[in-house]
């Protein structure tokens, strides 16, 4: 895999996100949700965006789709999909790409599906918008898609309403809708968070299989690091709206460089092989608003913070326009400070 | 009778309307027995629909089981007058479970007014002491729930359960909605409360890695039946029931990068519950005719109980 990745760095990426910033306006004030995010996704590659709630991971993924609505405001940024800047297009022009070249699945399948249409009608909708197919062709394509996502009784499923299906089945239907036009990029925003582990395993395997089959690029937004380790190639760690670290998935677990990444890994229950041992947690909570903050945003919670961390803001060092390693810290870590706390 | 909490053969069924006239009976819990010792943490794991939350409702006596009996310190629930003081519950989503129009002080005062006959200053003492136990400041007692962060809000929910000094706290997915860094704080708090106050926890979760850290014993539920129960070490290290094995294989391990996890699509499908066969037979790789024809009894395997013919 490492060979494939180094080759990736020289290819033009499928998706290229530059300097993407999203603000939310509240009571006349601007609260930054995502600030100057750079991101590359190559075909066949999965990039995971990880972070706590409020870190800006969903704001980033919605902004890539051009789905930021008031009170959210897109401050700056370019989202180039195969060289076309999606954000420079009008919403009418962008609609030609959404659902066809780039599509998205969400956390709560039962909420994202329309309760008043059957599964067949909902899957056919994307096909109706993006292709010239007859009704019969659309139906057989829907049947094919439902079979592809591993539903055992596809005909019965197509006639069903969303409330008649379980959460795992609905998420499969969502995936079937998302891949109906063979998108080159799939954005999955916490697609397995609401599901049981056994169903989660099925969905992750399904996404992995579909990705390999269609050589699809994928952005996988999650807060679950164990899911990241099973699906991602590269990882972007976000904290309080900023990218704090960008690395390969192996580097993330073996040698995190940002103190926040390290603290996040250490607070995983899986890192503690012995039972009844205290977990290490990150003291305090993320900053609510970051407008008045100077210095590093992780300063108050960081175990390694020194005076300069409060006075000046660290930059994301590394090459901002590639997926190679980058870290936003004055004193990046060398290796895990306690090596005996490795996962079992 | 050294057990703090005991359930003997709890069963619960719900009636649901089907069609125009008929009603169907769905068995949600079937013949569930467990024991929880003082100062222990019992984790209950299972998928959604396995009956975890229904079991929690029986434990806190929000509902009466159809058959079977619950005991607190050896006394049947029916003759326990102060049951609701001694068993308290916390829920998954503190935003939904805390009244948004009440300050933390009022939230904590309410159970004290309802159950205890105390003066204002005695209530003050208990409330401030409880807030301190969960790591909140006295000043924060005048804030409303929405003014707290997610982790702090869950601390408020825990303090509300603690204020009556219960013996058992039932936590229904209490850390599932929290970020890992905050989740670690809350799990540490639960372990501290167990060690300092001897509080027992009936801890419902779907996250196996959490079980490994905090629980002493674990009970695996599937379709309302106990599949396996034993010490955490036994069950997680050497699972004996095919379902427990599958559950553990489905868990992605952080750091084990790009490992293909077991997600066999052929095992997707409905649970077939029947009174005369194992509930897991249609998904079980080891099932044979015996599993279809008869219900496996609980067998004792080195102090752990397993409901499977093939175990051992």
XYZ file of C-alpha atoms in Angstrom:
656
model
C 0.000 0.000 0.000
C 2.840 2.402 0.773
C 4.074 1.973 -2.801
C 0.670 2.894 -4.138
C 0.522 5.954 -1.915
C 3.860 7.389 -2.938
C 2.753 6.921 -6.531
C -0.450 8.786 -5.676
C 1.482 11.868 -4.692
C 2.612 12.391 -8.258
C -0.773 11.890 -9.849
C -3.314 14.651 -10.138
C -5.862 14.176 -7.403
C -9.510 13.462 -8.089
C -10.586 16.054 -5.570
C -8.548 19.033 -4.581
C -9.802 21.235 -1.757
C -7.934 24.480 -1.229
C -8.208 26.992 1.552
C -11.789 26.093 2.418
C -13.280 28.199 5.203
C -16.792 28.049 6.596
C -18.257 30.481 9.122
C -21.503 30.376 11.002
C -23.142 33.715 11.670
C -24.751 34.023 15.053
C -26.060 37.219 16.673
C -24.116 39.311 14.194
C -20.874 37.512 15.027
C -18.961 35.145 12.816
C -18.012 31.828 14.352
C -15.484 29.925 12.331
C -16.491 26.281 11.824
C -13.735 25.277 9.435
C -10.702 27.331 8.639
C -8.390 27.060 5.665
C -8.792 23.349 5.019
C -6.583 21.733 2.372
C -7.455 18.234 1.245
C -6.616 15.906 -1.644
C -8.384 12.703 -2.567
C -7.104 10.385 -5.289
C -9.147 7.815 -7.163
C -9.438 4.601 -5.175
C -8.275 6.297 -2.010
C -10.111 6.814 1.292
C -9.365 9.932 3.284
C -10.821 9.971 6.773
C -11.647 13.248 8.501
C -11.499 12.673 12.258
C -12.324 14.980 15.128
C -14.578 15.605 18.089
C -18.030 17.096 17.698
C -17.675 20.742 16.756
C -14.293 20.238 15.125
C -15.616 21.204 11.694
C -15.584 17.827 10.015
C -19.209 17.929 8.902
C -18.947 21.606 7.917
C -16.031 20.658 5.677
C -17.838 17.783 4.015
C -21.023 19.817 3.479
C -18.959 22.670 2.021
C -17.362 20.289 -0.478
C -20.843 19.352 -1.659
C -21.795 23.043 -1.746
C -24.516 22.346 0.800
C -23.703 25.079 3.335
C -26.938 26.930 4.105
C -27.660 29.900 6.339
C -26.572 30.699 9.012
C -23.491 29.060 7.496
C -21.408 31.090 5.069
C -18.687 29.870 2.760
C -15.861 32.352 3.351
C -13.279 31.125 0.885
C -12.072 28.047 -0.889
C -11.895 26.042 -4.060
C -13.240 22.532 -4.453
C -11.866 21.105 -7.683
C -13.311 17.830 -8.851
C -11.324 16.646 -11.865
C -10.260 20.253 -12.391
C -13.755 21.802 -12.211
C -14.213 24.221 -9.307
C -17.609 23.198 -7.937
C -17.936 26.245 -5.711
C -17.514 28.652 -8.629
C -20.549 27.150 -10.363
C -24.097 28.349 -9.919
C -26.305 25.987 -7.968
C -28.052 24.998 -11.205
C -24.735 24.115 -12.825
C -23.530 22.334 -9.702
C -26.603 20.136 -9.705
C -25.233 18.370 -12.786
C -22.371 17.074 -10.665
C -24.124 16.350 -7.379
C -25.401 12.809 -7.183
C -23.589 11.935 -10.399
C -19.875 12.635 -10.000
C -19.957 13.289 -6.305
C -22.489 11.934 -3.858
C -22.979 11.726 -0.158
C -24.347 9.435 2.527
C -25.353 10.625 5.961
C -25.333 9.421 9.528
C -29.013 8.747 10.051
C -30.364 6.753 7.126
C -33.874 6.708 8.526
C -33.935 10.493 8.678
C -32.295 11.058 5.288
C -34.754 8.906 3.373
C -38.089 10.454 2.498
C -40.778 8.626 4.485
C -43.482 9.230 1.889
C -41.854 7.544 -1.093
C -41.003 3.885 -1.604
C -37.392 2.732 -1.924
C -37.886 2.163 -5.668
C -39.080 5.748 -6.214
C -36.196 7.185 -4.218
C -33.500 5.196 -5.988
C -34.976 6.044 -9.401
C -34.902 9.754 -8.658
C -31.163 10.181 -9.137
C -31.306 8.052 -12.286
C -34.141 10.210 -13.629
C -32.142 13.412 -13.066
C -28.873 12.268 -14.540
C -29.682 9.874 -17.334
C -32.116 9.193 -20.122
C -33.631 5.945 -19.029
C -37.097 4.541 -19.425
C -39.115 3.644 -16.384
C -38.407 -0.062 -16.909
C -34.699 0.557 -17.310
C -34.660 2.593 -14.118
C -36.446 -0.176 -12.263
C -34.033 -2.846 -13.402
C -31.063 -0.612 -12.552
C -32.550 -0.047 -9.078
C -32.925 -3.803 -8.701
C -29.311 -4.280 -9.714
C -28.159 -1.652 -7.205
C -30.145 -3.155 -4.358
C -28.638 -6.545 -5.127
C -25.183 -4.978 -5.213
C -25.475 -3.636 -1.684
C -26.295 -7.099 -0.418
C -30.019 -7.029 0.219
C -31.363 -10.553 0.050
C -34.888 -9.921 -1.230
C -34.412 -6.977 -3.658
C -37.908 -6.944 -5.148
C -39.606 -6.824 -1.787
C -37.177 -4.131 -0.640
C -37.943 -1.885 -3.628
C -41.649 -1.976 -2.819
C -41.021 -1.149 0.850
C -41.231 2.160 2.630
C -38.260 3.346 4.695
C -40.018 2.711 8.011
C -40.458 -0.947 7.127
C -36.704 -1.510 6.905
C -34.107 -1.715 9.668
C -31.362 0.881 10.146
C -28.756 -1.277 8.435
C -31.069 -1.940 5.469
C -31.867 1.777 5.143
C -28.173 2.637 5.172
C -27.661 0.121 2.371
C -30.464 1.781 0.437
C -28.744 5.146 0.966
C -25.507 3.676 -0.364
C -27.363 2.209 -3.353
C -28.784 5.680 -4.102
C -25.380 7.295 -3.685
C -23.633 4.922 -6.082
C -26.490 4.781 -8.599
C -24.666 6.993 -11.125
C -21.207 5.516 -10.439
C -19.809 8.606 -8.738
C -16.073 9.146 -8.778
C -16.195 10.552 -5.257
C -18.320 9.424 -2.322
C -18.546 11.473 0.855
C -19.674 9.414 3.834
C -20.542 11.500 6.891
C -20.535 9.158 9.922
C -22.314 6.449 7.914
C -22.014 3.763 10.589
C -22.267 5.761 13.811
C -25.935 4.937 14.343
C -25.526 1.249 13.523
C -24.680 -1.869 15.535
C -21.151 -3.242 15.284
C -22.166 -6.285 13.286
C -24.078 -4.113 10.810
C -21.252 -1.574 10.834
C -18.839 -4.315 9.813
C -21.111 -5.223 6.896
C -21.409 -1.602 5.746
C -17.659 -0.985 5.977
C -16.942 -4.121 3.968
C -19.552 -3.093 1.413
C -18.025 0.380 0.993
C -14.579 -1.165 0.694
C -15.760 -3.585 -1.992
C -17.606 -0.897 -3.992
C -14.588 1.363 -3.805
C -12.302 -1.275 -5.232
C -14.774 -2.168 -7.959
C -15.354 1.387 -9.188
C -11.982 2.870 -8.168
C -13.964 5.463 -6.270
C -12.395 8.159 -4.104
C -13.943 8.389 -0.659
C -14.055 10.935 2.137
C -15.013 9.226 5.349
C -16.047 11.528 8.175
C -16.051 9.893 11.588
C -15.128 10.331 15.221
C -14.426 6.635 15.658
C -10.719 5.899 15.338
C -11.211 2.163 15.200
C -13.375 2.580 12.105
C -10.694 4.829 10.629
C -8.102 2.129 11.068
C -10.162 -0.403 9.181
C -11.147 1.740 6.182
C -8.873 4.756 5.611
C -5.632 5.193 3.688
C -4.989 8.745 4.797
C -6.290 10.701 7.749
C -6.974 14.366 8.407
C -7.334 15.205 12.110
C -9.371 18.331 12.822
C -9.566 20.292 16.043
C -11.655 23.436 16.634
C -12.062 24.055 12.905
C -8.444 23.571 11.920
C -6.574 20.675 10.432
C -4.009 19.812 13.091
C -2.448 16.769 11.505
C -2.475 14.990 8.180
C -0.832 11.615 7.722
C -1.223 8.063 6.520
C -3.335 5.760 8.644
C -0.289 3.759 9.749
C 1.497 6.911 10.876
C -1.592 8.021 12.779
C -1.540 4.977 15.026
C 2.192 4.352 15.137
C 3.645 7.821 15.535
C 1.151 10.657 15.981
C 3.002 13.975 15.857
C 0.389 16.398 17.180
C -0.290 16.307 20.955
C -4.039 16.291 20.259
C -3.795 13.204 18.054
C -1.755 11.481 20.711
C -4.225 12.408 23.459
C -7.103 11.186 21.294
C -5.420 7.822 20.772
C -4.643 7.453 24.450
C -8.245 8.041 25.450
C -9.397 5.094 23.338
C -10.587 2.275 25.574
C -8.929 -0.181 23.189
C -5.536 1.241 24.126
C -5.849 -0.186 27.597
C -5.223 -3.869 27.597
C -5.750 -4.286 31.328
C -9.224 -4.038 32.671
C -10.115 -1.643 35.463
C -7.366 0.792 34.633
C -7.997 4.485 34.482
C -8.273 5.888 30.994
C -6.267 8.935 30.143
C -8.624 11.675 29.082
C -8.073 15.116 27.612
C -8.666 17.668 30.325
C -11.214 20.422 29.678
C -13.292 20.704 26.544
C -12.787 22.178 23.052
C -13.128 25.973 22.769
C -16.682 27.064 21.925
C -15.817 30.047 19.791
C -12.361 30.600 18.417
C -12.659 34.174 17.179
C -11.039 35.850 20.170
C -8.407 33.158 20.591
C -4.775 33.822 19.983
C -2.176 31.130 19.824
C -2.672 27.408 19.382
C -6.300 26.329 19.791
C -5.269 23.221 21.702
C -3.114 25.279 24.074
C -5.260 25.008 27.216
C -5.640 21.228 26.960
C -2.140 20.369 25.804
C 0.278 18.542 28.089
C 3.290 19.918 26.270
C 2.227 23.573 25.945
C 4.827 26.291 26.531
C 4.475 30.061 26.557
C 4.954 30.578 22.832
C 1.996 28.260 22.123
C -0.299 30.862 23.678
C 1.301 33.847 22.003
C 1.538 32.812 18.368
C -0.447 30.460 16.187
C 1.340 27.451 14.715
C 0.940 26.816 10.984
C 0.220 23.501 9.377
C 3.746 22.614 8.373
C 4.424 20.272 5.544
C 3.299 20.777 1.997
C -0.174 22.265 2.172
C -1.122 21.033 -1.287
C -0.406 17.337 -0.961
C -1.423 14.462 1.234
C 2.037 14.035 2.664
C 2.572 14.405 6.362
C 1.773 17.756 7.954
C 1.352 18.867 11.527
C 0.247 22.112 13.179
C 2.511 22.303 16.209
C 5.637 24.157 17.337
C 7.006 21.047 19.002
C 5.730 17.988 17.130
C 6.114 14.699 18.975
C 8.690 12.165 17.928
C 6.959 8.975 19.039
C 4.274 7.881 21.473
C 5.539 8.968 24.862
C 4.557 5.754 26.584
C 5.261 2.905 24.244
C 3.766 0.223 26.507
C 0.278 1.595 25.987
C 0.007 0.090 22.527
C -3.281 -1.426 21.433
C -3.751 -5.088 22.048
C -27.737 -13.699 50.057
C -24.685 -11.620 49.207
C -25.903 -10.370 45.859
C -27.063 -6.793 45.704
C -29.310 -7.210 42.715
C -30.688 -10.420 41.342
C -33.025 -11.280 38.485
C -34.627 -14.704 38.302
C -36.124 -15.814 34.985
C -37.383 -12.432 33.825
C -39.645 -12.558 30.764
C -41.454 -9.721 29.075
C -43.648 -9.622 26.006
C -45.340 -6.689 24.317
C -48.599 -6.821 22.467
C -48.578 -5.102 19.129
C -51.480 -4.467 16.802
C -51.350 -6.403 13.587
C -53.959 -5.987 10.900
C -57.352 -4.592 11.696
C -58.429 -6.703 14.609
C -55.661 -8.992 15.686
C -52.883 -8.431 18.130
C -49.559 -10.187 17.986
C -47.371 -10.875 20.978
C -43.680 -10.179 20.633
C -41.474 -11.753 23.242
C -38.799 -9.201 24.065
C -37.123 -10.797 27.052
C -37.077 -14.492 27.663
C -35.961 -16.209 30.852
C -33.231 -13.779 31.901
C -31.358 -14.296 35.131
C -28.367 -12.395 36.416
C -26.689 -11.282 39.616
C -24.931 -8.027 40.374
C -22.669 -7.826 43.414
C -22.028 -4.761 45.528
C -19.425 -2.448 43.971
C -19.493 -4.364 40.696
C -20.022 -3.217 37.153
C -22.102 -5.538 34.996
C -22.016 -4.717 31.299
C -24.929 -5.749 29.111
C -24.054 -5.907 25.414
C -26.153 -6.685 22.391
C -27.399 -5.215 19.144
C -30.361 -2.898 18.876
C -33.503 -4.910 19.362
C -31.810 -7.421 21.624
C -33.824 -6.232 24.622
C -31.120 -4.310 26.503
C -33.257 -1.262 27.188
C -36.333 -3.343 27.983
C -34.264 -5.169 30.567
C -33.174 -1.819 32.017
C -36.822 -0.804 32.368
C -37.531 -3.957 34.368
C -34.479 -3.365 36.567
C -35.579 0.139 37.545
C -39.179 -1.064 37.773
C -40.545 1.287 35.181
C -42.336 -1.837 34.013
C -43.300 -5.112 35.617
C -41.993 -8.295 34.043
C -44.637 -10.809 32.876
C -42.962 -13.554 34.812
C -39.919 -13.934 36.991
C -38.838 -11.882 39.936
C -36.313 -9.177 40.753
C -34.590 -8.914 44.141
C -32.705 -6.042 45.738
C -30.514 -7.177 48.625
C -32.525 -10.374 48.773
C -35.886 -8.613 49.083
C -38.395 -9.003 46.229
C -39.058 -5.773 44.323
C -42.747 -5.904 45.261
C -41.960 -5.478 48.936
C -39.168 -2.922 48.460
C -40.678 0.410 49.450
C -37.660 2.600 48.687
C -36.704 0.904 45.423
C -36.752 4.067 43.332
C -34.308 5.692 45.725
C -31.878 2.833 45.698
C -31.874 2.129 41.969
C -31.451 5.169 39.731
C -31.074 5.464 35.994
C -29.133 7.620 33.540
C -29.828 7.806 29.841
C -27.931 8.120 26.596
C -28.814 11.657 25.685
C -28.595 14.145 28.563
C -30.082 16.917 26.412
C -33.279 14.936 26.134
C -33.314 13.619 29.688
C -32.637 16.849 31.616
C -35.416 19.418 31.860
C -34.167 22.450 29.884
C -36.152 24.904 32.012
C -34.607 23.953 35.320
C -31.266 24.952 36.752
C -28.903 22.200 37.838
C -29.692 22.991 41.463
C -33.414 22.461 40.857
C -32.760 19.291 38.880
C -30.859 17.821 41.791
C -33.251 19.157 44.396
C -36.305 17.537 42.828
C -35.563 13.906 43.803
C -34.585 15.058 47.305
C -37.904 16.845 47.737
C -39.788 13.863 46.364
C -38.127 11.167 48.406
C -36.476 12.725 51.450
C -37.803 14.952 54.181
C -34.945 17.424 54.502
C -34.493 21.064 55.347
C -33.255 23.531 52.768
C -29.761 23.652 54.240
C -29.500 19.851 54.393
C -30.489 19.695 50.738
C -27.867 22.335 49.934
C -25.169 20.247 51.574
C -26.118 17.084 49.713
C -26.399 18.864 46.351
C -23.034 20.628 46.607
C -21.364 17.469 47.851
C -22.778 15.453 44.949
C -21.702 18.052 42.402
C -18.209 17.885 43.848
C -18.215 14.098 43.525
C -18.872 14.327 39.796
C -16.340 17.110 39.271
C -18.622 20.132 38.901
C -18.303 23.477 40.707
C -20.774 24.838 43.222
C -21.240 27.910 41.000
C -22.370 25.732 38.141
C -25.445 24.676 40.100
C -27.194 27.864 38.980
C -26.706 27.144 35.250
C -29.175 25.567 32.847
C -28.391 22.250 31.072
C -27.822 23.891 27.674
C -24.986 25.975 29.130
C -22.829 22.879 29.644
C -20.728 20.858 27.211
C -21.733 17.291 26.372
C -19.462 15.695 28.949
C -20.458 18.114 31.698
C -24.103 17.533 30.889
C -23.615 13.812 31.350
C -21.951 14.633 34.688
C -25.107 16.533 35.668
C -27.194 13.489 34.720
C -24.947 11.256 36.828
C -25.104 13.644 39.777
C -28.881 13.640 39.534
C -28.827 9.856 39.816
C -26.309 9.995 42.672
C -28.056 12.549 44.812
C -30.201 9.935 46.540
C -27.135 7.785 47.261
C -28.410 4.751 45.347
C -26.895 1.284 45.553
C -27.298 0.602 41.844
C -27.165 2.957 38.876
C -28.548 1.718 35.579
C -26.704 3.437 32.720
C -28.391 2.941 29.355
C -25.760 3.725 26.690
C -24.609 6.584 28.903
C -21.335 7.219 27.084
C -22.339 6.252 23.541
C -23.081 9.784 22.401
C -19.839 11.266 23.740
C -16.555 11.892 21.971
C -13.744 9.541 22.986
C -11.820 12.107 25.016
C -14.949 13.018 26.976
C -16.061 9.401 27.122
C -12.801 8.567 28.892
C -13.534 11.239 31.533
C -16.998 9.844 32.209
C -15.801 6.223 32.348
C -13.107 7.254 34.843
C -15.766 9.013 36.896
C -17.918 5.875 36.941
C -14.982 3.778 38.121
C -14.133 6.370 40.802
C -17.709 6.355 42.086
C -17.655 2.583 42.224
C -14.409 2.618 44.218
C -15.260 5.519 46.527
C -18.969 5.014 47.174
C -19.343 1.328 46.336
C -21.970 2.122 43.698
C -22.860 -0.833 41.493
C -23.444 -0.185 37.800
C -25.774 -1.968 35.438
C -24.046 -0.712 32.330
C -25.744 -1.107 28.968
C -23.573 -0.573 25.918
C -22.901 -1.753 22.408
C -19.229 -0.828 22.562
C -17.086 -3.823 23.446
C -13.918 -1.811 24.009
C -15.682 0.128 26.780
C -16.741 -3.151 28.410
C -13.152 -4.291 28.492
C -12.094 -1.221 30.433
C -14.757 -0.755 33.058
C -16.804 -3.899 33.620
C -16.255 -6.806 35.968
C -18.817 -9.081 34.390
C -20.530 -9.057 31.030
C -23.827 -10.439 29.767
C -24.360 -10.885 26.032
C -27.959 -10.609 24.856
C -29.361 -11.700 21.525
C -33.060 -11.545 20.649
C -33.976 -11.143 24.305
C -32.083 -14.183 25.496
C -28.822 -14.458 27.362
C -26.259 -16.035 25.064
C -23.289 -15.918 27.368
C -22.446 -14.404 30.715
C -19.256 -14.468 32.737
C -16.265 -12.413 33.785
C -15.066 -9.855 31.241
C -11.736 -11.611 30.917
C -13.347 -14.986 30.162
C -15.957 -13.758 27.727
C -13.844 -11.290 25.773
C -10.676 -13.362 25.626
C -12.185 -16.766 24.990
C -15.787 -16.261 23.814
C -17.635 -19.569 23.918
C -20.897 -18.758 22.133
C -20.807 -18.440 18.316
C -22.726 -15.153 18.575
C -20.231 -13.651 21.039
C -17.453 -14.752 18.717
C -19.120 -13.068 15.760
C -19.772 -9.906 17.778
C -16.130 -9.673 18.811
C -14.902 -10.293 15.266
C -17.091 -7.415 14.009
C -15.343 -4.872 16.203
C -12.719 -2.887 14.337
C -9.536 -2.533 16.370
C -7.851 0.851 16.426
C -4.306 0.595 15.174
C -4.963 -2.644 13.349
C -4.923 -0.752 10.087
C -6.784 -1.912 7.008
C -7.608 -5.224 8.622
C -10.631 -6.732 6.972
C -13.243 -7.081 9.621
C -15.809 -9.794 9.594
C -18.844 -8.399 7.859
C -20.340 -11.355 6.115
C -23.400 -10.119 4.228
C -24.963 -13.562 4.205
C -25.640 -13.247 7.917
C -27.944 -10.302 7.388
C -31.546 -11.184 7.949
C -34.289 -11.353 10.463
C -34.147 -12.998 13.808
C -36.352 -16.054 13.882
C -37.699 -16.495 17.356
C -39.376 -19.742 18.089
C -40.129 -21.428 21.374
C -38.499 -24.653 20.300
C -35.167 -23.758 18.759
C -32.063 -21.724 19.401
C -32.717 -18.088 18.407
C -29.366 -17.860 16.662
C -29.573 -21.013 14.550
C -30.328 -19.320 11.215
C -27.170 -17.216 11.419
C -24.915 -19.634 13.235
C -22.093 -21.301 11.319
C -22.143 -24.299 13.657
C -25.894 -24.962 13.721
C -27.203 -28.460 13.105
C -30.569 -30.183 13.433
C -30.395 -30.271 17.227
C -30.195 -26.441 17.323
C -33.388 -26.188 15.246
C -35.312 -28.774 17.200
C -34.552 -27.825 20.789
C -33.591 -24.812 22.863
C -30.054 -25.046 24.208
C -29.937 -24.951 28.015
C -27.521 -22.746 29.954
C -24.417 -24.760 30.580
C -21.800 -23.862 33.126
C -18.304 -23.652 31.681
C -15.715 -22.656 34.325
C -18.096 -20.266 36.090
C -19.438 -18.791 32.909
C -22.870 -19.566 31.486
C -23.312 -20.310 27.801
C -26.534 -21.098 25.962
C -25.142 -23.296 23.218
C -24.953 -27.015 22.480
C -21.620 -26.569 20.779
C -19.825 -24.693 23.536
C -17.149 -26.376 25.548
